[in-house]
Short mmCIF file of C-alpha atoms in Angstrom, two decimals:
data_model
loop_
_atom_site.label_atom_id
_atom_site.label_comp_id
_atom_site.label_asym_id
_atom_site.label_seq_id
_atom_site.Cartn_x
_atom_site.Cartn_y
_atom_site.Cartn_z
CA HIS A 691 0.00 0.00 0.00
CA GLY A 692 1.17 3.46 -0.85
CA CYS A 693 0.97 5.73 2.22
CA ARG A 694 4.45 5.00 3.55
CA SER A 695 5.24 8.72 3.84
CA CYS A 696 2.46 8.93 6.44
CA ASN A 697 4.52 6.90 8.93
CA SER A 698 7.45 9.16 9.73
CA PRO A 699 5.94 12.22 11.47
CA PHE A 700 3.52 10.31 13.70
CA PRO A 701 5.67 9.07 16.63
CA SER A 702 8.18 11.75 17.52
CA PRO A 703 6.21 14.85 18.65
CA PHE A 704 3.30 12.93 20.17
CA GLN A 705 5.33 10.44 22.17
CA LEU A 706 7.95 12.95 23.30
CA ALA A 707 5.28 15.38 24.52
CA ALA A 708 3.53 12.60 26.45
CA LEU A 709 6.79 11.32 27.98
CA GLU A 710 7.82 14.83 29.03
CA ARG A 711 4.48 15.32 30.76
CA GLN A 712 4.78 11.92 32.45
CA VAL A 713 8.24 12.68 33.87
CA PHE A 714 7.17 15.89 35.60
CA ASP A 715 3.95 14.34 36.92
CA PHE A 716 6.02 11.50 38.39
CA LEU A 717 8.31 13.99 40.07
CA GLY A 718 5.28 15.67 41.63
CA TYR A 719 3.54 12.40 42.61
CA GLN A 720 0.42 13.43 40.69
CA TRP A 721 -1.18 10.00 40.49
CA ALA A 722 -4.27 10.82 38.41
CA PRO A 723 -2.25 12.54 35.66
CA ILE A 724 0.30 9.71 35.78
CA LEU A 725 -2.40 7.15 34.99
CA ALA A 726 -3.89 9.38 32.28
CA ASN A 727 -0.47 9.94 30.71
CA PHE A 728 0.29 6.22 30.76
CA LEU A 729 -2.94 5.41 28.95
CA HIS A 730 -2.25 8.22 26.48
CA ILE A 731 1.19 6.80 25.68
CA ILE A 732 -0.33 3.35 25.07
CA ILE A 733 -2.94 4.80 22.68
CA VAL A 734 -0.28 6.81 20.82
CA ILE A 735 1.77 3.63 20.34
CA LEU A 736 -1.39 1.87 19.13
CA GLY A 737 -1.99 4.64 16.61
CA LEU A 738 1.60 4.42 15.44
CA PHE A 739 1.29 0.65 15.04
CA GLY A 740 -1.92 1.10 13.08
CA THR A 741 -0.21 3.55 10.73
CA ILE A 742 2.79 1.32 10.06
CA GLN A 743 0.86 -1.97 9.82
CA TYR A 744 -2.06 -0.57 7.82
CA ARG A 745 -4.67 -0.98 10.58
CA PRO A 746 -7.19 1.88 10.13
CA ARG A 747 -9.22 0.70 13.15
CA TYR A 748 -6.31 1.38 15.49
CA ILE A 749 -5.97 4.86 14.03
CA VAL A 750 -9.69 5.45 14.58
CA VAL A 751 -9.24 4.42 18.23
CA TYR A 752 -6.47 7.00 18.52
CA ALA A 753 -8.67 9.66 16.90
CA ILE A 754 -11.48 8.95 19.37
CA TRP A 755 -9.02 9.01 22.27
CA THR A 756 -7.83 12.50 21.27
CA ALA A 757 -11.30 13.81 22.17
CA VAL A 758 -10.97 12.23 25.63
CA TRP A 759 -7.44 13.58 25.98
CA VAL A 760 -8.53 17.11 25.07
CA THR A 761 -11.34 16.90 27.64
CA TRP A 762 -8.90 15.73 30.32
CA ASN A 763 -6.50 18.58 29.64
CA ILE A 764 -9.33 21.10 29.71
CA PHE A 765 -10.16 19.74 33.16
CA ILE A 766 -6.52 20.18 34.24
CA ILE A 767 -6.60 23.78 33.03
CA CYS A 768 -9.81 24.42 34.97
CA PHE A 769 -8.28 22.73 38.03
CA TYR A 770 -5.22 24.97 38.17
CA LEU A 771 -7.19 28.11 37.29
CA GLU A 772 -9.74 27.14 39.97
CA VAL A 773 -12.72 27.29 37.66
CA GLY A 774 -16.09 26.01 38.82
CA GLY A 775 -15.21 25.56 42.47
CA LEU A 776 -12.05 23.56 41.82
CA SER A 777 -8.99 24.31 43.96
CA LYS A 778 -5.38 23.86 42.89
CA ASP A 779 -4.50 23.24 46.55
CA SER A 780 -6.79 20.23 46.85
CA GLU A 781 -5.55 16.63 46.79
CA LEU A 782 -7.79 15.64 43.91
CA LEU A 783 -4.93 14.78 41.53
CA THR A 784 -3.21 12.64 44.16
CA PHE A 785 -6.39 10.68 44.98
CA ASN A 786 -6.31 12.20 48.50
CA ILE A 787 -3.45 9.91 49.53
CA SER A 788 -0.76 12.59 49.74
CA ARG A 789 -0.36 16.34 49.99
CA HIS A 790 2.04 16.66 47.07
CA GLN A 791 1.55 19.42 44.55
CA SER A 792 2.90 20.00 41.08
CA TRP A 793 6.67 19.62 40.79
CA TRP A 794 6.76 23.10 39.33
CA SER A 795 5.40 24.59 42.57
CA GLU A 796 8.89 24.30 44.10
CA ASN A 797 11.10 24.00 41.03
CA GLY A 798 9.73 26.56 38.63
CA PRO A 799 11.96 29.15 36.92
CA GLY A 800 13.56 31.41 39.54
CA CYS A 801 11.91 29.66 42.51
CA VAL A 802 13.81 29.52 45.81
CA ARG A 803 12.60 27.22 48.58
CA LYS A 804 12.66 28.29 52.23
CA GLU A 805 12.81 25.53 54.81
CA ALA A 806 12.60 25.69 58.58
CA SER A 807 13.44 23.15 61.25
CA MET A 808 10.38 21.34 62.64
CA SER A 809 12.23 18.77 64.73
CA GLY A 810 10.37 19.80 67.87
CA LEU A 811 7.07 18.48 66.56
CA LYS A 812 6.33 14.76 66.59
CA GLY A 813 5.50 12.96 63.39
CA LEU A 814 7.21 15.52 61.16
CA ASP A 815 10.52 15.33 59.33
CA ASN A 816 13.52 17.30 60.52
CA HIS A 817 12.86 19.88 57.82
CA SER A 818 9.56 20.97 56.42
CA TYR A 819 8.86 23.05 53.33
CA ILE A 820 7.58 26.47 54.35
CA SER A 821 7.44 28.75 51.33
CA VAL A 822 8.72 29.40 47.85
CA ILE A 823 9.81 32.86 46.72
CA GLY A 824 11.21 34.51 43.63
CA CYS A 825 9.28 32.46 41.04
CA ALA A 826 9.34 34.10 37.64
CA LEU A 827 6.10 32.30 36.74
CA GLU A 828 3.52 30.79 39.06
CA TYR A 829 3.41 27.01 38.78
CA ARG A 830 -0.26 26.84 37.88
CA TYR A 831 0.40 28.81 34.71
CA ILE A 832 3.18 26.38 33.78
CA GLU A 833 0.71 23.51 34.18
CA VAL A 834 -1.86 25.41 32.11
CA MET A 835 0.71 25.90 29.34
CA HIS A 836 1.57 22.19 29.46
CA SER A 837 -2.09 21.22 29.09
CA SER A 838 -2.67 23.79 26.35
CA PHE A 839 0.27 22.36 24.42
CA GLN A 840 -1.15 18.85 24.87
CA ILE A 841 -4.49 20.05 23.46
CA LEU A 842 -2.74 21.56 20.45
CA ILE A 843 -0.77 18.35 19.82
CA ALA A 844 -3.95 16.28 20.19
CA LEU A 845 -5.80 18.39 17.62
CA VAL A 846 -2.92 18.03 15.18
CA GLY A 847 -2.90 14.28 15.85
CA PHE A 848 -6.66 14.07 15.23
CA VAL A 849 -6.36 15.84 11.87
CA TYR A 850 -3.41 13.67 10.88
CA ALA A 851 -5.21 10.47 11.93
CA CYS A 852 -8.24 11.43 9.83
CA TYR A 853 -5.95 12.10 6.88
CA VAL A 854 -4.23 8.72 7.17
CA VAL A 855 -7.56 6.87 7.47
CA SER A 856 -8.90 8.68 4.40
CA VAL A 857 -5.78 7.78 2.40
CA PHE A 858 -6.04 4.13 3.43
CA THR A 859 -9.74 4.10 2.52
CA GLU A 860 -9.06 5.58 -0.92
CA GLU A 861 -6.38 2.97 -1.55
CA GLU A 862 -8.76 0.16 -0.60
CA ASP A 863 -11.52 1.56 -2.86
CA SER A 864 -9.19 1.94 -5.84
CA PHE A 865 -7.85 -1.59 -5.34
CA ASP A 866 -11.40 -2.98 -5.30
CA PHE A 867 -12.30 -0.95 -8.39
CA ILE A 868 -9.61 -2.55 -10.56
CA GLY A 869 -10.79 -6.00 -9.55
CA GLY A 870 -8.25 -6.76 -6.86
CA PHE A 871 -10.66 -8.92 -4.89
CA ASP A 872 -12.99 -10.08 -7.71
CA PRO A 873 -12.17 -13.50 -9.17
CA PHE A 874 -14.69 -13.09 -12.04
CA PRO A 875 -12.28 -11.42 -14.55
CA LEU A 876 -9.98 -14.45 -14.33
CA TYR A 877 -12.69 -16.80 -15.57
CA HIS A 878 -14.02 -14.24 -18.03
CA VAL A 879 -10.65 -13.96 -19.76
CA ASN A 880 -10.28 -17.72 -20.14
CA GLU A 881 -13.81 -18.18 -21.44
CA LYS A 882 -13.32 -17.02 -25.06
CA PRO A 883 -10.30 -19.11 -26.03
CA THR A 884 -11.98 -22.24 -24.66
CA ASN A 885 -15.13 -21.67 -26.74
CA LEU A 886 -13.15 -20.92 -29.87
CA LEU A 887 -11.06 -24.06 -29.42
CA PHE A 888 -14.22 -26.13 -28.97
CA LYS A 889 -15.79 -24.71 -32.16
CA GLN A 890 -12.68 -25.36 -34.19
CA THR A 891 -12.54 -28.97 -32.98
CA TYR A 892 -16.23 -29.49 -33.80
CA LEU A 893 -15.82 -28.18 -37.32
#
């Protein structure tokens, strides 16, 4: 089949963007995004496999998943911008099992952490994070930019997936049109010589 040029651009930007997001969510112990990113990586690999192995159904699965992925990232944007009663300080993204926040909350550009000794209090570590100062950009805006970029990549992936499926469909239709799956022309071609040979023998 002809659409071999469709294979090359599919994996690199989509997988790298997903892996980059996964790394920073792991560093921040954001369990809900970690699971979502993992599933996203699996679907991207499935879409890549479908492109290389000529499996349009896998590409359709990827195209449908992009709608889910866009919805998820819109939710993340609303979460960090505290839209609709959501709070960026809640433990929703960690399934309420830890108080960790985004990795960027302490490690953003220009951020300096201030720690104070809490050894006098039982059940706490020797040092406890108190505040972060000097951040050039608040961490929630970094997360919003990450999610916005993921939405942009997903929309590009959706358009590309639709293009690949349409190309594959056109190739299948053209192959059927020239009789690629119809055995009738084979018998039709052999029919005339046989009849002529029979008539000549009879005469």
